[in-house]
Coordinates of C-alpha atoms in Angstrom, one line a residue:
M1235 CA 0.0 0.0 0.0
K1236 CA 2.8 2.3 0.9
N1237 CA 4.6 1.7 -2.4
L1238 CA 1.3 2.5 -4.2
F1239 CA 1.2 6.0 -2.6
V1240 CA 4.8 6.6 -3.5
K1241 CA 4.2 5.6 -7.2
I1242 CA 1.1 7.9 -7.4
A1243 CA 3.0 10.8 -5.9
A1244 CA 5.9 10.3 -8.2
A1245 CA 3.6 10.1 -11.2
G1246 CA 2.0 13.4 -10.1
L1247 CA 5.3 15.1 -9.8
L1248 CA 6.3 13.9 -13.3
M1249 CA 3.1 15.3 -14.6
L1250 CA 3.6 18.7 -12.9
A1251 CA 7.3 19.0 -13.7
P1252 CA 6.9 20.0 -17.4
A1253 CA 4.3 22.6 -16.5
I1254 CA 6.5 24.1 -13.8
A1255 CA 9.6 24.1 -16.0
E1256 CA 7.9 25.3 -19.1
A1257 CA 8.5 28.8 -20.4
A1258 CA 6.6 30.5 -23.2
E1259 CA 8.4 32.0 -26.2
G1260 CA 7.6 35.7 -26.8
Y1261 CA 8.6 38.5 -29.0
S1262 CA 9.3 42.2 -28.2
T1263 CA 7.2 44.6 -30.1
A1264 CA 9.5 47.6 -29.7
N1265 CA 12.9 48.6 -28.5
V1266 CA 12.2 48.1 -24.8
N1267 CA 14.2 48.2 -21.6
M1268 CA 14.7 45.1 -19.7
R1269 CA 14.7 46.2 -16.0
A1270 CA 15.9 44.9 -12.7
G1271 CA 12.3 44.8 -11.4
P1272 CA 8.6 45.0 -12.4
S1273 CA 8.4 48.8 -12.8
T1274 CA 9.8 51.5 -15.0
R1275 CA 11.5 53.0 -11.9
Y1276 CA 13.8 50.0 -11.5
P1277 CA 17.3 50.3 -13.2
A1278 CA 17.5 49.2 -16.8
V1279 CA 19.9 46.2 -17.4
A1280 CA 19.6 45.8 -21.2
V1281 CA 17.7 46.9 -24.3
I1282 CA 15.7 44.3 -26.2
P1283 CA 15.5 45.3 -29.9
A1284 CA 12.1 45.2 -31.5
G1285 CA 11.2 41.7 -32.9
S1286 CA 13.7 39.9 -30.7
S1287 CA 12.8 36.5 -29.2
V1288 CA 12.6 36.2 -25.4
E1289 CA 11.8 33.4 -23.0
I1290 CA 9.0 34.3 -20.6
R1291 CA 9.8 32.7 -17.3
G1292 CA 6.9 33.9 -15.3
C1293 CA 4.5 36.9 -14.8
L1294 CA 3.0 38.7 -11.9
S1295 CA -0.6 38.2 -11.1
D1296 CA -1.4 41.8 -9.9
V1297 CA 0.5 43.8 -12.6
N1298 CA 1.2 43.0 -16.2
W1299 CA 5.0 42.5 -15.9
C1300 CA 6.9 39.4 -16.8
D1301 CA 10.3 37.9 -16.0
V1302 CA 12.1 37.2 -19.2
E1303 CA 15.4 35.8 -20.4
F1304 CA 17.3 37.5 -23.3
Y1305 CA 20.7 36.3 -24.5
G1306 CA 21.4 34.7 -21.1
G1307 CA 20.4 37.8 -19.1
R1308 CA 17.4 38.1 -16.9
G1309 CA 15.1 41.0 -16.3
W1310 CA 11.6 42.3 -16.3
V1311 CA 9.5 43.7 -19.2
S1312 CA 6.0 45.0 -19.3
G1313 CA 3.5 42.6 -21.0
Q1314 CA 2.3 45.4 -23.2
Y1315 CA 5.6 45.1 -25.1
V1316 CA 5.7 41.3 -25.4
Q1317 CA 3.6 39.1 -27.7
A1318 CA 3.3 35.4 -27.7
L1319 CA 1.9 32.9 -30.1
Y1320 CA -1.5 31.6 -29.1
Q1321 CA -3.7 29.5 -31.4
Q1322 CA -1.7 30.5 -34.5
R1323 CA -1.8 34.2 -33.8
R1324 CA 0.2 36.6 -31.7
V1325 CA -1.3 38.1 -28.6
Y1326 CA 0.0 40.5 -26.1
V1327 CA 0.9 38.7 -22.9
G1328 CA -1.8 39.3 -20.3
P1329 CA -3.2 37.5 -17.2
Q1330 CA -5.9 35.8 -19.4
Y1331 CA -3.2 34.0 -21.4
Y1332 CA -0.9 33.0 -18.6
R1333 CA -2.4 29.6 -18.1
P1334 CA -3.1 28.7 -21.8
L1335 CA 0.5 29.7 -22.7
G1336 CA 1.9 27.8 -19.8
I1337 CA 3.3 30.9 -18.1
P1338 CA 3.6 30.4 -14.3
M1339 CA 2.5 33.3 -12.0
I1340 CA 5.4 34.3 -9.8
R1341 CA 6.3 36.8 -7.1
F1342 CA 9.2 39.3 -7.1
S1343 CA 11.7 39.8 -4.3
V1344 CA 14.6 42.2 -4.7
D1345 CA 16.8 40.3 -2.3
N1346 CA 16.4 36.9 -4.0
Y1347 CA 16.3 38.1 -7.6
W1348 CA 19.2 40.5 -7.3
D1349 CA 21.3 38.0 -5.3
R1350 CA 20.9 35.6 -8.2
Y1351 CA 21.4 37.9 -11.2
Y1352 CA 22.8 41.3 -10.3
R1353 CA 25.6 40.9 -7.8
N1354 CA 28.1 42.5 -10.3
R1355 CA 25.9 45.5 -11.0
D1356 CA 26.5 48.9 -9.4
F1357 CA 23.0 49.3 -8.2
Y1358 CA 23.3 46.1 -6.2
R1359 CA 25.0 48.1 -3.4
E1360 CA 21.7 49.9 -2.7
R1361 CA 19.6 46.8 -2.7
D1362 CA 18.5 47.5 0.9
R1363 CA 16.8 50.7 -0.2
W1364 CA 15.4 49.1 -3.4
S1365 CA 14.0 46.2 -1.4
R1366 CA 11.5 48.6 0.1
G1367 CA 10.2 49.4 -3.3
P1368 CA 11.1 51.9 -6.1
D1369 CA 8.8 54.6 -4.7
Y1370 CA 10.6 54.5 -1.3
Y1371 CA 14.0 54.5 -3.1
Y1372 CA 13.2 57.5 -5.1
R1373 CA 11.6 59.3 -2.2
D1374 CA 14.6 58.6 -0.1
R1375 CA 16.9 59.8 -3.0
D1376 CA 14.9 62.9 -3.4
N1377 CA 15.2 63.6 0.3
R1378 CA 18.9 63.1 0.1
D1379 CA 19.1 65.4 -2.9
R1380 CA 17.0 68.0 -1.1
D1381 CA 19.3 67.8 2.0
R1382 CA 22.3 68.2 -0.2
D1383 CA 20.8 71.2 -1.9
N1384 CA 20.0 72.7 1.5
R1385 CA 23.6 72.2 2.6
D1386 CA 24.9 73.8 -0.7
R1387 CA 22.6 76.8 -0.1
D1388 CA 23.8 77.1 3.5
R1389 CA 27.4 77.0 2.3
N1390 CA 26.7 79.6 -0.4
W1391 CA 25.0 81.9 2.2
R1392 CA 27.9 81.5 4.6
E1393 CA 30.3 82.3 1.7
R1394 CA 28.2 85.4 0.8
D1395 CA 28.1 86.5 4.4
R1396 CA 31.8 86.0 4.7
D1397 CA 32.4 88.0 1.5
R1398 CA 30.0 90.7 2.8
D1399 CA 31.9 90.9 6.1
G1400 CA 35.1 91.1 4.1
R1401 CA 33.8 94.0 2.1
D1402 CA 32.6 95.7 5.2
R1403 CA 36.0 95.3 6.8
D1404 CA 37.6 96.7 3.6
R1405 CA 35.2 99.7 3.7
D1406 CA 36.0 100.3 7.4
R1407 CA 39.7 100.1 6.7
D1408 CA 39.3 102.5 3.7
G1409 CA 37.4 104.9 6.0
R1410 CA 40.1 104.7 8.6
D1411 CA 42.7 105.4 6.0
R1412 CA 40.8 108.4 4.7
D1413 CA 40.4 109.7 8.2
R1414 CA 44.1 109.3 8.9
D1415 CA 45.0 111.0 5.6
W1416 CA 42.6 113.8 6.5
R1417 CA 44.2 114.2 9.9
D1418 CA 47.7 114.1 8.3
D1419 CA 46.7 116.8 5.8
N1420 CA 45.3 119.0 8.6
Q1421 CA 48.5 118.5 10.7
R1422 CA 50.6 119.4 7.7
S1423 CA 48.5 122.5 7.1
D1424 CA 48.8 123.5 10.7
R1425 CA 52.6 123.0 10.7
Q1426 CA 52.9 125.0 7.4
R1427 CA 50.7 127.8 8.9
D1428 CA 52.9 127.8 12.1
D1429 CA 56.0 127.8 10.0
L1430 CA 54.7 130.8 8.0
Q1431 CA 53.7 132.7 11.1
R1432 CA 57.1 131.9 12.7
G1433 CA 58.9 133.1 9.5
D1434 CA 56.8 136.3 9.6
R1435 CA 57.8 137.0 13.2
Q1436 CA 61.4 136.3 12.4
G1437 CA 61.3 138.6 9.4
D1438 CA 59.8 141.3 11.6
D1439 CA 62.5 140.9 14.1
R1440 CA 65.2 141.1 11.4
R1441 CA 63.6 144.2 9.9
G1442 CA 63.5 145.7 13.4
D1443 CA 67.2 145.2 13.7
D1444 CA 67.9 146.8 10.3
R1445 CA 66.0 150.0 11.0
R1446 CA 68.0 153.2 10.8
P1447 CA 68.6 154.7 14.2
D1448 CA 66.6 157.8 15.0
R1449 CA 68.7 160.9 14.7
R1450 CA 67.7 161.7 18.2
D1451 CA 69.5 158.7 19.4
F1452 CA 72.8 160.4 18.4
D1453 CA 74.5 163.1 20.5
C1454 CA 74.6 166.3 18.5
R1455 CA 77.7 168.3 18.7
P1456 CA 77.4 172.0 18.5
G1457 CA 77.6 173.3 15.1
D1458 CA 76.5 170.0 13.5
P1459 CA 74.1 170.9 10.7
S1460 CA 72.4 167.5 10.9
C1461 CA 71.1 168.1 14.3
D1462 CA 67.9 170.0 15.0
E1463 CA 67.9 172.8 17.3

């Protein structure tokens, strides 16, 4: 009895294995970015040219994005840019065709997917931020950019304040220099005026010494015609 259950289970696994391993063949309908996650906000890892063949490894059930393989690389492409052959005609890949085309519905995890395929990519270093979702990543990046802009503005303001203080100091120094020059000019004018006045007094003194003596300062001798009676 036990062997019978084992055989039945083994037969069931064999029947399910092809469906699990199966991947649908698709075609890109435009030059489209293959991205590191199911959103246009995830980094692009390759460009799939229009008309190229891709292997569809699985698609999400809630949004129309599919995990595809292209030339050995893996990434995500929107189903609106991928067609597959269904009943002899090409259809855009959508949830209604997942089961008929043998496309499994899968989930996406940044940690598992990136660990498997993107360890050598630059953006892998920021997988912790990306793991919270692209919206969080970009919001966090915008906040970082805003903080950096604020720091740059603060630095520019400080530099402008420093330049303004330097100009104020220069103006104060120029004002002190003008005041000093004005005082020096006044002192020179005062010294020149004092020198002129001193020269005038000295000239008066010399002229006083050169005056001819008053005749009355001489003793007149009798009979001298130059003496007044």
